[in-house]
Coordinates of C-alpha atoms in Angstrom, one line a residue:
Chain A
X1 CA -14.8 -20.0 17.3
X2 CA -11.6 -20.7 19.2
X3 CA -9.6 -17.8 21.4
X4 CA -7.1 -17.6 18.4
X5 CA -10.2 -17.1 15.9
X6 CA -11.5 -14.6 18.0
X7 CA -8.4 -12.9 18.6
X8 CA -7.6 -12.6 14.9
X9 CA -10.5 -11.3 14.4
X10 CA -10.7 -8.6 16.8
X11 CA -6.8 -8.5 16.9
X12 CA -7.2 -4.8 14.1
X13 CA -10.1 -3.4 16.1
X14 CA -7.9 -3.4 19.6
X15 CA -4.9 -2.4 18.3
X16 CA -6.4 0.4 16.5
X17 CA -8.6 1.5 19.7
X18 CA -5.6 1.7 21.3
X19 CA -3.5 2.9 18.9
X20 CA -5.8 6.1 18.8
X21 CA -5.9 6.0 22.8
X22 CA -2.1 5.9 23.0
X23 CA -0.5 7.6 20.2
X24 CA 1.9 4.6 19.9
X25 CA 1.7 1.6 18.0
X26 CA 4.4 -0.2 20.0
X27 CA 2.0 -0.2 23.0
X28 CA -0.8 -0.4 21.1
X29 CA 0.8 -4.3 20.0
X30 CA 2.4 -5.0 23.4
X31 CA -0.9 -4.7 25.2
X32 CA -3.0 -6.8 22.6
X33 CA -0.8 -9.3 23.1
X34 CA -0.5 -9.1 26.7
X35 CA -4.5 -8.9 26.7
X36 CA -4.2 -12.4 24.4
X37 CA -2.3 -14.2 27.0
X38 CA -5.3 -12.9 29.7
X39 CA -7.6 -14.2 27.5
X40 CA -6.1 -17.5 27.0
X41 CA -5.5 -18.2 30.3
X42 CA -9.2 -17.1 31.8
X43 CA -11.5 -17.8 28.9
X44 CA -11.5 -21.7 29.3
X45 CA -11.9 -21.5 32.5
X46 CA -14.8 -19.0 33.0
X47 CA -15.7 -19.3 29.6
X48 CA -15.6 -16.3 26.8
X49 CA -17.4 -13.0 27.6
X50 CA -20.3 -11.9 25.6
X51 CA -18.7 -8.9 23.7
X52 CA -15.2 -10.8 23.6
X53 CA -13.8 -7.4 21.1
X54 CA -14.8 -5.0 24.3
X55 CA -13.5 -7.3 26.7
X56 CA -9.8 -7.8 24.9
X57 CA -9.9 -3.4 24.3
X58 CA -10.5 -3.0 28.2
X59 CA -7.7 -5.8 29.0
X60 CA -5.7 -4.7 26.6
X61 CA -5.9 -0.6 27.9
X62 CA -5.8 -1.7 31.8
X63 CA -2.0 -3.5 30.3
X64 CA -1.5 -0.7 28.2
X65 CA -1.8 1.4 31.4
X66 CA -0.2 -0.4 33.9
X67 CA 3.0 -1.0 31.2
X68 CA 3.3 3.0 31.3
X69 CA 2.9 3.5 34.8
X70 CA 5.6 0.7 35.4
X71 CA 8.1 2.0 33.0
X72 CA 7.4 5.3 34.6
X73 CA 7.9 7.0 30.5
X74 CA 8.4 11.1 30.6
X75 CA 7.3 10.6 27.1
X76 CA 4.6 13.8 26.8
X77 CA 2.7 11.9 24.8
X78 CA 2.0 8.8 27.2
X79 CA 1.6 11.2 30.0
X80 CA -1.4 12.9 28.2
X81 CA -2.9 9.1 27.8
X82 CA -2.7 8.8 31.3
X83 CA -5.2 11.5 31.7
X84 CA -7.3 10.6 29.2
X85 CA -10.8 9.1 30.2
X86 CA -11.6 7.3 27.7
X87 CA -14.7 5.3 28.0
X88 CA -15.7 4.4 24.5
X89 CA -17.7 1.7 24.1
X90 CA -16.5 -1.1 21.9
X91 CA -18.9 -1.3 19.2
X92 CA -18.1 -2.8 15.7
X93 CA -19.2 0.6 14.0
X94 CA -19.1 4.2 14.7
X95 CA -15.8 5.9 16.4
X96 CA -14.3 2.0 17.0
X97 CA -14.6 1.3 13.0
X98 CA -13.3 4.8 12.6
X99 CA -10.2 4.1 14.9
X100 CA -9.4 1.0 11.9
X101 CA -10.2 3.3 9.4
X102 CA -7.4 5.6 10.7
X103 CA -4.8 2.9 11.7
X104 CA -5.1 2.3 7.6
X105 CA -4.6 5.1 6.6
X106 CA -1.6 6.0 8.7
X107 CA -0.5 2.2 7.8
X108 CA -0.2 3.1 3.9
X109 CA 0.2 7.3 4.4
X110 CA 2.5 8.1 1.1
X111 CA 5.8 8.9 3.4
X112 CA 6.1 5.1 4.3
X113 CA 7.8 3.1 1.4
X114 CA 5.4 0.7 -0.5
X115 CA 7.1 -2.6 0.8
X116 CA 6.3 -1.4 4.3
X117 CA 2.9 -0.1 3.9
X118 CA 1.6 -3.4 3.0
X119 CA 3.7 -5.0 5.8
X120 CA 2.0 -2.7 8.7
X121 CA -1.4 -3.0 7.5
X122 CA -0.8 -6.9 7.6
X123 CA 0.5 -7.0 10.8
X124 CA -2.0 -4.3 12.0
X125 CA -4.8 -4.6 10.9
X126 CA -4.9 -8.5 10.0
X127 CA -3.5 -9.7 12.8
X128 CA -0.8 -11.9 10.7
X129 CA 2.7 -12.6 12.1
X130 CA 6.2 -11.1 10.6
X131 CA 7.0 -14.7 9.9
X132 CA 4.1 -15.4 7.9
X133 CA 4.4 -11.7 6.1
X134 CA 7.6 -12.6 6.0
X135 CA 7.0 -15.7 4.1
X136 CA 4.4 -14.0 1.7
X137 CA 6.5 -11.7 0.1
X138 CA 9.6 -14.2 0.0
X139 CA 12.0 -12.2 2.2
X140 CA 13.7 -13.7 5.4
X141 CA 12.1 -12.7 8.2
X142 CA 14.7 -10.7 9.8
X143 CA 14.4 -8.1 6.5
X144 CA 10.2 -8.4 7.4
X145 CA 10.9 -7.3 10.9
X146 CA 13.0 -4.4 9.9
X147 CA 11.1 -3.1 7.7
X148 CA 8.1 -3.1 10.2
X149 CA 10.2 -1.7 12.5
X150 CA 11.5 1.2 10.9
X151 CA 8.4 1.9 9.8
X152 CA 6.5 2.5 13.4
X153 CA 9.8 4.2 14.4
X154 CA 9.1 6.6 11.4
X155 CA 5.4 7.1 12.6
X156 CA 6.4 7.6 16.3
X157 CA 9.6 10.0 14.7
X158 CA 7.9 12.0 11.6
X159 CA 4.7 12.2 13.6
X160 CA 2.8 10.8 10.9
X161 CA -0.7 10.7 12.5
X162 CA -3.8 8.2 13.2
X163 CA -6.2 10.2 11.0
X164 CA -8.4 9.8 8.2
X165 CA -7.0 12.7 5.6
X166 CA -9.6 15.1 4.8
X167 CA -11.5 15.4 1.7
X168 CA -9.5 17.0 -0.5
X169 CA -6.7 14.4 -0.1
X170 CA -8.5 11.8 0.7
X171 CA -8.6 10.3 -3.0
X172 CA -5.0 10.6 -3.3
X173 CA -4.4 8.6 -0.1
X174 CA -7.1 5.9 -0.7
X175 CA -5.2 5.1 -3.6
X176 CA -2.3 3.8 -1.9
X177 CA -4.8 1.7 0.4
X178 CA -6.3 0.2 -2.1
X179 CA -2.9 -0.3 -4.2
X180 CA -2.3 -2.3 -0.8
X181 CA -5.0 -4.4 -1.0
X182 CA -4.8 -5.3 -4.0
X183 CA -1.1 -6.1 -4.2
X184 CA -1.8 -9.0 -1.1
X185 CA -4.8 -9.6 -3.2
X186 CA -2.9 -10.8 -5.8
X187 CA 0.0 -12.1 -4.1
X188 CA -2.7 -14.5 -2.7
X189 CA -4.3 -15.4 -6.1
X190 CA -1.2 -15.9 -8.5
X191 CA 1.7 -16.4 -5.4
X192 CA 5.3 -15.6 -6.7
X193 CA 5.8 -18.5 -4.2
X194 CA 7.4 -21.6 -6.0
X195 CA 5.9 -23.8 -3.6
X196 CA 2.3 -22.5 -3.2
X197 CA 0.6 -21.3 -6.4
X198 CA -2.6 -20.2 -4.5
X199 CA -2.4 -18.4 -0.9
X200 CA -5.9 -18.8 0.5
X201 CA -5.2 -16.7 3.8
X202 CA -4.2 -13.6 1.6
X203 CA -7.1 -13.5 -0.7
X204 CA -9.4 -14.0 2.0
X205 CA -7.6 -11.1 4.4
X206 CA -7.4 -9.3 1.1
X207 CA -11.2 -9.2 0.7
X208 CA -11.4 -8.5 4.5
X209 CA -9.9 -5.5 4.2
X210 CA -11.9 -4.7 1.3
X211 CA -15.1 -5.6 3.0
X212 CA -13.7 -3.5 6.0
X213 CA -13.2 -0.3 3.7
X214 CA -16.5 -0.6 2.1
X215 CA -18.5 -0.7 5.0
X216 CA -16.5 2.2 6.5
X217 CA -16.0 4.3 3.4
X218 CA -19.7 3.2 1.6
X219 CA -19.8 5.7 -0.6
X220 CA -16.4 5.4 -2.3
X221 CA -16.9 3.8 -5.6
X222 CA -13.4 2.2 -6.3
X223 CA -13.6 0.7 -3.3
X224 CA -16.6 -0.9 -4.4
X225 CA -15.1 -2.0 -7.5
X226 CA -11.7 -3.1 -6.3
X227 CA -14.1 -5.5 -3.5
X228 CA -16.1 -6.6 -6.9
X229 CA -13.1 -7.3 -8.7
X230 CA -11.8 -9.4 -5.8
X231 CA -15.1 -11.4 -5.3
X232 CA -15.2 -11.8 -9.2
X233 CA -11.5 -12.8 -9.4
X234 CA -12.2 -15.3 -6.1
X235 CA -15.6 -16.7 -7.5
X236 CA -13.3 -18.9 -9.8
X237 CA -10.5 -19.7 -7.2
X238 CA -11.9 -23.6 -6.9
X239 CA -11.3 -23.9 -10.6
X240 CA -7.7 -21.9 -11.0
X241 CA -5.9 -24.9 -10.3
X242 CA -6.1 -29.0 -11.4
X243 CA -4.0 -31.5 -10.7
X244 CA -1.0 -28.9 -10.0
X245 CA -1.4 -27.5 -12.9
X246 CA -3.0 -23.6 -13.3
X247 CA -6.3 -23.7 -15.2
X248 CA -6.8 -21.0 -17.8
X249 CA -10.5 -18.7 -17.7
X250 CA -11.7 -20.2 -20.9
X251 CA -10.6 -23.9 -19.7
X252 CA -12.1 -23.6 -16.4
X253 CA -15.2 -25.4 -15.1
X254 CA -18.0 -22.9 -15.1
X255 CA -20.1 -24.7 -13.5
X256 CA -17.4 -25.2 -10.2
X257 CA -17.3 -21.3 -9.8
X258 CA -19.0 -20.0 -6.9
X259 CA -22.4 -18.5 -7.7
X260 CA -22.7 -16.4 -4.6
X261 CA -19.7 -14.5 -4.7
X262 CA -20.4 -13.9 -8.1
X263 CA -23.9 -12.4 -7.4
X264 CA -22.2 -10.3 -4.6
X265 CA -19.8 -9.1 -7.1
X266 CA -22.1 -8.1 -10.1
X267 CA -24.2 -6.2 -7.6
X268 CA -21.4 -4.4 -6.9
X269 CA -20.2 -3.5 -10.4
X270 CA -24.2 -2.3 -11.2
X271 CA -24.1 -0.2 -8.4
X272 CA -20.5 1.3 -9.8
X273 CA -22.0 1.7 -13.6
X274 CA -25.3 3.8 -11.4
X275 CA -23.1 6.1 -9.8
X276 CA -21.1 6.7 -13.1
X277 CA -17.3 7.5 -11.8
X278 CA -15.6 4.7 -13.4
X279 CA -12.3 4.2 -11.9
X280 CA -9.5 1.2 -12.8
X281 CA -10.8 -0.7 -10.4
X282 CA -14.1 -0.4 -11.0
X283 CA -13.3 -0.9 -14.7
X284 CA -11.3 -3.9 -13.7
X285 CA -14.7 -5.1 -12.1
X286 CA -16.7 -4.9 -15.1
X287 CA -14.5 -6.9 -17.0
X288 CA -14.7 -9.7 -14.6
X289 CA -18.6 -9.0 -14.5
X290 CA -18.3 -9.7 -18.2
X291 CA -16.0 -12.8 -18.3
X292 CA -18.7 -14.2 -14.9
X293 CA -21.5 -13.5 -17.5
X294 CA -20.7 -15.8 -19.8
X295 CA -22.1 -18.9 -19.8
X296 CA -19.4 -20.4 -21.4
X297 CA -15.9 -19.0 -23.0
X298 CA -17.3 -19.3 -26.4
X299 CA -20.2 -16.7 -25.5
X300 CA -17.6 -13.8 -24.3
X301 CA -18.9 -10.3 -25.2
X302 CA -15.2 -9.4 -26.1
X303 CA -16.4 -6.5 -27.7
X304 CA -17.5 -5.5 -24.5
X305 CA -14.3 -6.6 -23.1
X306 CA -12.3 -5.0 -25.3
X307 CA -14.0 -1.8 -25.4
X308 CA -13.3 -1.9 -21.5
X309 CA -9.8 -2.5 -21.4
X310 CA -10.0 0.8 -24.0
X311 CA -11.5 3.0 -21.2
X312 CA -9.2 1.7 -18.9
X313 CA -6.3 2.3 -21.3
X314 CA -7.5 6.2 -21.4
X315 CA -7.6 7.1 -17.2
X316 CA -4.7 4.7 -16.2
X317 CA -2.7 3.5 -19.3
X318 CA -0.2 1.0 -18.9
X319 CA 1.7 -1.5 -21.3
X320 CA 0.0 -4.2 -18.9
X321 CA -3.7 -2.8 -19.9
X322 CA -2.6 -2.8 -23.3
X323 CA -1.4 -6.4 -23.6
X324 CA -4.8 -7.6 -21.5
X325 CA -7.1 -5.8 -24.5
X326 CA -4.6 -7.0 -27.0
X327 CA -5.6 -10.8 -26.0
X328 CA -9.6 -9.5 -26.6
X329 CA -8.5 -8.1 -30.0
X330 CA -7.3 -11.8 -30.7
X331 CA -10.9 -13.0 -30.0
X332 CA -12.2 -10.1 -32.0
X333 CA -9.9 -9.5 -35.1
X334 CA -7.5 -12.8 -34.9
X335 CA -4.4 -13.7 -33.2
X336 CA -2.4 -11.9 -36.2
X337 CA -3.5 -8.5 -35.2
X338 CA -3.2 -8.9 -31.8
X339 CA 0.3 -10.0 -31.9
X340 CA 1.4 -6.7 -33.9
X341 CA 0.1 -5.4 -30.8
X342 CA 1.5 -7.4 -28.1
X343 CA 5.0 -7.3 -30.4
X344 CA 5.1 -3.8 -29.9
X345 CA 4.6 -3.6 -25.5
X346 CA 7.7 -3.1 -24.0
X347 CA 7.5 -6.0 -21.2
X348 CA 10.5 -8.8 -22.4
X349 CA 10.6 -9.2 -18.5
X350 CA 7.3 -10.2 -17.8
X351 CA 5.9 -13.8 -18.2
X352 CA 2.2 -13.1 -19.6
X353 CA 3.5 -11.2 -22.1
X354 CA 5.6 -14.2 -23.3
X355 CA 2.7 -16.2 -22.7
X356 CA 0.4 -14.3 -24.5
X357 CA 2.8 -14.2 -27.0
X358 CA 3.3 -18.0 -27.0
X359 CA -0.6 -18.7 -27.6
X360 CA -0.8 -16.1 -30.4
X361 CA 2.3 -17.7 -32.5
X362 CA 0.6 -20.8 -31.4
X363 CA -2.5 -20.2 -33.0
X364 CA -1.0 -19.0 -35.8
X365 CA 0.5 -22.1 -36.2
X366 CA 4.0 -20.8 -35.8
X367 CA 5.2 -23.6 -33.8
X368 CA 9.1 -23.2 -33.6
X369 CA 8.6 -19.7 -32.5
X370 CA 5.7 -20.4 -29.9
X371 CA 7.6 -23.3 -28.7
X372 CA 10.5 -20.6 -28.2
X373 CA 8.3 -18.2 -26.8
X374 CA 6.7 -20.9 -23.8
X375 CA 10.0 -21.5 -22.8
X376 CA 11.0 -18.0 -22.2
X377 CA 7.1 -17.3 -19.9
X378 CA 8.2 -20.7 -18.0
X379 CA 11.8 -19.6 -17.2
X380 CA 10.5 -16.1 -16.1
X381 CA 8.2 -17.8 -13.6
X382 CA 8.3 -19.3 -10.3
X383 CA 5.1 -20.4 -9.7
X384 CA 4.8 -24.3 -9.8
X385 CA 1.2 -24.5 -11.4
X386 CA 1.5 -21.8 -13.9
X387 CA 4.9 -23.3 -14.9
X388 CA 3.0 -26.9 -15.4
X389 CA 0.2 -25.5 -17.4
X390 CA 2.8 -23.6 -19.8
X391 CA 5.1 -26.9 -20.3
X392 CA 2.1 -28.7 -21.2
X393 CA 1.0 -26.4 -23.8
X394 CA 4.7 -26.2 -25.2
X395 CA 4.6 -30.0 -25.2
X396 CA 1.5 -30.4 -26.8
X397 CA 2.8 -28.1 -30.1
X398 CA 3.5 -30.0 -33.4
X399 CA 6.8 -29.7 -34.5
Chain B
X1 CA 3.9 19.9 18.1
X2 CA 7.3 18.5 16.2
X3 CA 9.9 20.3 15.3
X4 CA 10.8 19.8 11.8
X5 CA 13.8 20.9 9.6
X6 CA 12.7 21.4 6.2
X7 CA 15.9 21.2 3.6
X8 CA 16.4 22.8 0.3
X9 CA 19.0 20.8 -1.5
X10 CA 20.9 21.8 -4.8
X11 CA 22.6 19.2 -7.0
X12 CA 25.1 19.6 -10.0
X13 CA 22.2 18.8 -12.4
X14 CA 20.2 21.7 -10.9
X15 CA 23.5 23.8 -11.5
X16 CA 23.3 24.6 -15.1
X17 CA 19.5 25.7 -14.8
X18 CA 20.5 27.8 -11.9
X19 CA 23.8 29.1 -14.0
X20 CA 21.0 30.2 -16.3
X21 CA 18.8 32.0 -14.2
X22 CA 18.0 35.9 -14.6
X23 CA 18.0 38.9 -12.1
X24 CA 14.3 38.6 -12.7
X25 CA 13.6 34.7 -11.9
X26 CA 16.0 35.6 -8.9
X27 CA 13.7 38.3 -7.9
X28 CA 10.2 36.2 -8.5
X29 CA 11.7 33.5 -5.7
X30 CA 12.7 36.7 -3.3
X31 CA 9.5 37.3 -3.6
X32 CA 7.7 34.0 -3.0
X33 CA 10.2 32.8 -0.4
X34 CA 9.5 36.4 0.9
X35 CA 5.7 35.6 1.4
X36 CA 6.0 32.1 2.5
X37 CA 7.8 33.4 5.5
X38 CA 5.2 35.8 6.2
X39 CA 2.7 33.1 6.7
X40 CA 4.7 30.8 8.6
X41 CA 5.5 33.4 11.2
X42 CA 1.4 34.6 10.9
X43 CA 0.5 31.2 11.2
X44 CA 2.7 30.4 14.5
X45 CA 5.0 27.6 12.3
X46 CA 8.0 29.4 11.8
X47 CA 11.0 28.8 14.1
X48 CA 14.1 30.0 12.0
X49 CA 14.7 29.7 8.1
X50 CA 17.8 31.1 6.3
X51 CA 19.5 30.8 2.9
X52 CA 23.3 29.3 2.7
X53 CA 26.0 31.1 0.8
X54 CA 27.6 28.5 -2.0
X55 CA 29.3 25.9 -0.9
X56 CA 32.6 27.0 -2.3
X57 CA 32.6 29.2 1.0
X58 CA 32.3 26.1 3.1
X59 CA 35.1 24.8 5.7
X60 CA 35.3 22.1 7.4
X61 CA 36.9 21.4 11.1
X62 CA 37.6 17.9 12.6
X63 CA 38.6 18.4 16.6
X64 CA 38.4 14.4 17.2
X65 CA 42.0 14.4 17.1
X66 CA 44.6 15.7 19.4
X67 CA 43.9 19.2 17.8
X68 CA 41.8 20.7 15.4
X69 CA 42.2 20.3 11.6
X70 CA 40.5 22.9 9.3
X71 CA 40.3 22.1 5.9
X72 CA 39.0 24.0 2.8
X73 CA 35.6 22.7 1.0
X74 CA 32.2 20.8 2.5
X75 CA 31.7 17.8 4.9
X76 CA 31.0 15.7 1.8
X77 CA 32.6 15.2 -1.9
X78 CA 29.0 14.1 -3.1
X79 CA 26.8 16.1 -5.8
X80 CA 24.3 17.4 -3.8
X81 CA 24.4 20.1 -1.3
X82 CA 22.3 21.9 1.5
X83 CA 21.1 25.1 0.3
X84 CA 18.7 26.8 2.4
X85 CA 16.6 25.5 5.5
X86 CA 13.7 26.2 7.4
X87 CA 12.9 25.2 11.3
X88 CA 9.3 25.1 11.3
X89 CA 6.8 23.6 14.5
X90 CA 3.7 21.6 13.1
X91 CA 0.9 19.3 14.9
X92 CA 2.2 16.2 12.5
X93 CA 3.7 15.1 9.6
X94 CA 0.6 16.2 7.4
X95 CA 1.1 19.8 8.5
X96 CA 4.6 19.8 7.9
X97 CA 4.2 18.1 4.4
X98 CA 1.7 20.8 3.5
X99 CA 3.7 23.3 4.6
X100 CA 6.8 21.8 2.4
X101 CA 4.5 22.0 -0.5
X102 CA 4.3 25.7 -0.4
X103 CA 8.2 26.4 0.5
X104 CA 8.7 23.7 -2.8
X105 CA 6.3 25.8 -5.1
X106 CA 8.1 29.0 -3.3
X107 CA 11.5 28.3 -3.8
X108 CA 11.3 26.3 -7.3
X109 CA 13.4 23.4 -5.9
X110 CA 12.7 20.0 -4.0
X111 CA 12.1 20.0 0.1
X112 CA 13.4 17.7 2.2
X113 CA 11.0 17.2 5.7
X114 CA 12.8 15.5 8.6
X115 CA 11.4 15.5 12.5
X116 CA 14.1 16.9 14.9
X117 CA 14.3 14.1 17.9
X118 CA 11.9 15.2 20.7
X119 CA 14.3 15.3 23.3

C-alpha cells in the first residue's frame, strides 16, 4: 500500500478520533492533514510504522495540540481539550469505531440540509477531496466548498454533537445515513455525469460505508439490506456497460457477474428474511436476490418479484416503486396491463418512466408512439451509455 | 451549555385559524405553555420566555442617520412575524431540539431553534 492508500484509509478513523477529542471538526481536518505531510516526509525514509492508523491519530493530536497552543484560542471548548488525557489506544473496533460511528451520525443529523450531509460524510469520513465531491454531484467546486463550510460552521454554531442518538431516535436518524449512502451509491452506479456513466470510486466508498455501518451497528437489519442491495446491484457492474453503451439486466452476461459478491449479498438478504423486520432496503435486497437467482432472464420468478415490489409499495409507497412492479406485471400479465399502470404514475419528468414506457408501446408493437416515447427518456438523460442503449433501441423499431 | 433562542412565528396563513380560535383553545395553550415553563425552569433550561403583543403595536426606530426616525409598523413588510420566544440553555442541539418539540406541541405553532453566538 502506498502513504496515500494508507492515508485514505485511515483518513475517517483520525479525523473522527479527533473530532471526538477536540470538539471541532476544523482541527480535527487541519491536523490530519498536517499528520499526512509528517507521514510523507518520514515514512520513506524510516519506513511505515506497524500500526500506521495509531501512528497518524498520535501525529495528528501532538499537531492538533501544538496548533491550539500556538494560536493561544480562549475558545472554552479547546481549553477543556487541553486538559484532556486522552490515551486511547487506536484500535480498528471498540471506542475508535465508535468515534466514526458518531462523526456519521453528526455528518447526516436531520438539522444539516440533505446536499450537505452527503458532502461531509464524503469528505469526512471517505477521505475524498471538495474537488472530486465537487465533481460527483456536478456543482463547481466553489458551491461544494460552501456548502461544506457552512455546514461545520453550523455544527461548531448549533452545537450539533459527535454522538450516536439514543435508542429511541436512533431509527429515525439512521435513516438519513443510510439515505446518504445510498444516494453516492447510486450516483456511482447510474452517474448523472455525461461524461462518466459508471463512477467506480463512489460505489466502492458507497459499500465502504456500508461495510463500516454494518460492522458497527450489526444488529441493524436495513443496514444489512441496504449493504446486500449494494453488493447485489455491484455483482453486475462488469456487465452494465458494452462498448459505451448501458447493458440492460435481462441482456447482461450472467456468466460475467461476480459470483462472490453475489454470495456475500444473498447471505445477507437470508439473514434479513430470519430476523423478519423487512424494511425498503431490505426489500430492495430481495429483489436483487431474486433477479441474482436466476440463471437466466427467462427463469425470473416475477411473481416473486412482483409480489415484492407490492410489500414495498405498502411501508414506503412511491410512484417510483410502482412503475418498478409495473415492469414485473409486464412479465406477468403482458405489456398491455402494465402500461395502464405506468400511464397512470405521475413521473413525465423522469427518464425510466419514458423508458419503461417506450419498451411497453414497443412490445406492443406501437412503434410510432414508442419511437416518440425513446426520444423523450433520451432527451431527459445525460448519461452517455444509457443515452446510446435508448437510441439503439429507437433505431432498431420498424416503422 | 449553548444558549438558544427558540422562536414562535405567526404568518398570514396561520391568521385566519387564529381569527377562529375560542376563549377555550386560548385557555388549553395558557395552560400547556403554562406547564412547559414549569419544566424548563425545574429542569435548569429556562433563561427568559415571553409572548409579543400583535404586531400592529410594533414601531420601528432608525438612529443611523443624523437623528432618529420613528416610524409606525414592524422592521419588515413580509408575511410572517415573531410571536413569542423563549431563551433556553441546553448541552447541544439535540437538547434544544427536544425541548422545541414540547414548546411546538405546547403552543400549537412551529418553533424556530437558533444558537446565540458564544461570545
Amino acid at each position: 500500500m502506498t502513504i496515500e492508500q494508507i492515508f485514505r484509509e485511515e483518513y475517517g478513523r483520525v479525523v473522527a478520533s479527533l473530532a471526538r477529542r477536540f470538539g471541532d471538526l476544523d482541527v480535527a481536518e487541519d491536523a490530519a492533514a498536517e499528520a499526512l505531510l509528517v507521514a510523507l516526509e518520514r515514512w520513506p525514509a524510516h519506513g511505515v510504522p506497524p500500526n500506521p492508523g495509531g501512528w497518524l491519530t498520535t501525529t495528528a493530536g501532538n499537531k492538533a495540540l501544538d496548533r491550539i497552543r500556538r494560536e493561544r484560542k480562549r475558545d472554552a471548548k479547546h481549553q477543556a481539550a487541553l486538559m484532556i488525557n486522552d490515551d486511547t489506544p487506536h484500535e480498528p473496533t471498540g471506542i475508535v469505531a465508535d468515534d466514526r460511528l458518531r462523526l456519521i451520525f453528526t455528518c447526516c443529523h436531520p438539522a444539516l440540509a440533505p446536499e450537505a450531509r452527503v458532502a461531509l460524510t464524503l469528505r469526512l469520513l471517505g477521505g475524498l477531496t471538495v474537488a472530486e465531491i465537487a465533481a460527483a454531484f456536478l456543482v463547481p467546486e466553489t458551491t461544494m466548498a460552501q456548502r461544506i463550510t457552512r455546514a461545520k460552521a453550523k455544527i461548531k454554531g448549533a452545537n450539533i454533537p459527535f454522538r450516536v442518538p439514543s435508542a429511541t431516535d436512533l431509527s429515525d436518524r439512521l435513516g438519513a445515513v443510510l439515505a446518504v449512502v445510498y444516494l453516492v451509491f447510486n450516483e456511482g452506479y447510474l452517474s448523472s455525469s455525461a461524461a462518466e456513466p459508471l463512477r467506480d470510486e463512489l460505489t466502492d466508498e458507497a459499500i465502504r460505508l456500508g461495510r463500516m455501518l454494518r460492522t458497527l451497528l450489526p444488529d441493524e437489519p436495513e443496514i444489512a439490506g441496504l449493504l446486500a442491495l449494494m453488493l447485489l446491484t455491484d455483482a453486475r457492474r462488469p456487465t452494465r456497460v458494452s462498448g459505451g453503451e448501458l447493458v440492460p439486466l435481462h441482456e447482461q452476461d450472467r456468466g460475467a457477474w461476480d459470483r462472490e459478491l453475489i454470495g456475500e449479498g444473498h447471505a445477507l438478504v437470508r439473514e434479513c428474511l430470519a430476523r423478519n423486520r423487512p424494511g425498503q432496503y431490505q426489500l430492495l435486497a430481495a429483489i436483487n436476490a431474486v433477479h441474482t437467482d436466476a440463471p437466466t432472464a427467462a427463469a425470473t420468478d416475477w411473481g416473486q418479484i412482483a409480489t415484492l415490489y407490492s410489500h414495498l409499495q405498502a411501508i414506503a409507497p412511491s410512484p417510483l416503486v410502482a412503475l418498478n412492479r409495473a415492469i414485473a406485471v409486464a412479465e406477468l400479465d403482458g405489456p398491455e396491463v402494465a402500461l395502464a399502470e405506468v400511464d397512470r404514475l405521475p413521473l413525465t419528468s423522469y427518464h425510466p418512466w419514458h423508458a419503461t414506457r417506450a419498451d411497453l408501446l414497443r412490445r406492443l408493437g406501437r412503434s410510432a408512439e414508442a419511437r416518440e416515447a425513446y426520444g423523450a427518456a433520451i432527451a431527459a438523460t445525460a448519461n452517455a451509455a444509457e443515452r446510446a442503449y435508448l437510441t439503439r433501441r429507437r433505431d432498431q423499431l420498424g416503422s | 451549555m449553548t444558549q438558544y433562542f427558540l422562536s414562535v412565528h405567526h404568518d398570514e396563513a396561520g391568521a385566519a385559524a387564529m381569527a377562529e380560535l375560542t376563549e377555550a383553545d386560548m385557555q388549553r395553550m395558557f395552560t400547556q405553555v403554562g406547564a412547559f415553563n414549569t419544566r424548563l425552569q425545574a429542569e435548569g433550561a429556562w433563561l427568559f420566555a415571553g409572548g409579543l403583543m400583535p404586531i400592529e403595536q410594533s414601531t420601528c426606530v432608525d438612529a443611523t442617520g443624523e437623528r432618529p426616525i420613528v416610524t409606525d409598523g414592524p422592521f419588515s413588510e413580509s408575511k410572517e412575524y415573531l410571536g413569542g420566544f423563549w431563551i433556553i440553555e441546553a448541552a447541544d442541539l439535540d437538547a434544544a431540539l427536544a425541548w422545541a418539540a414540547e414548546g411546538s406541541r405546547a403552543c400549537e405553532g412551529k418553533v424556530e431553534v437558533r444558537p446565540f453566538q458564544s461570545e
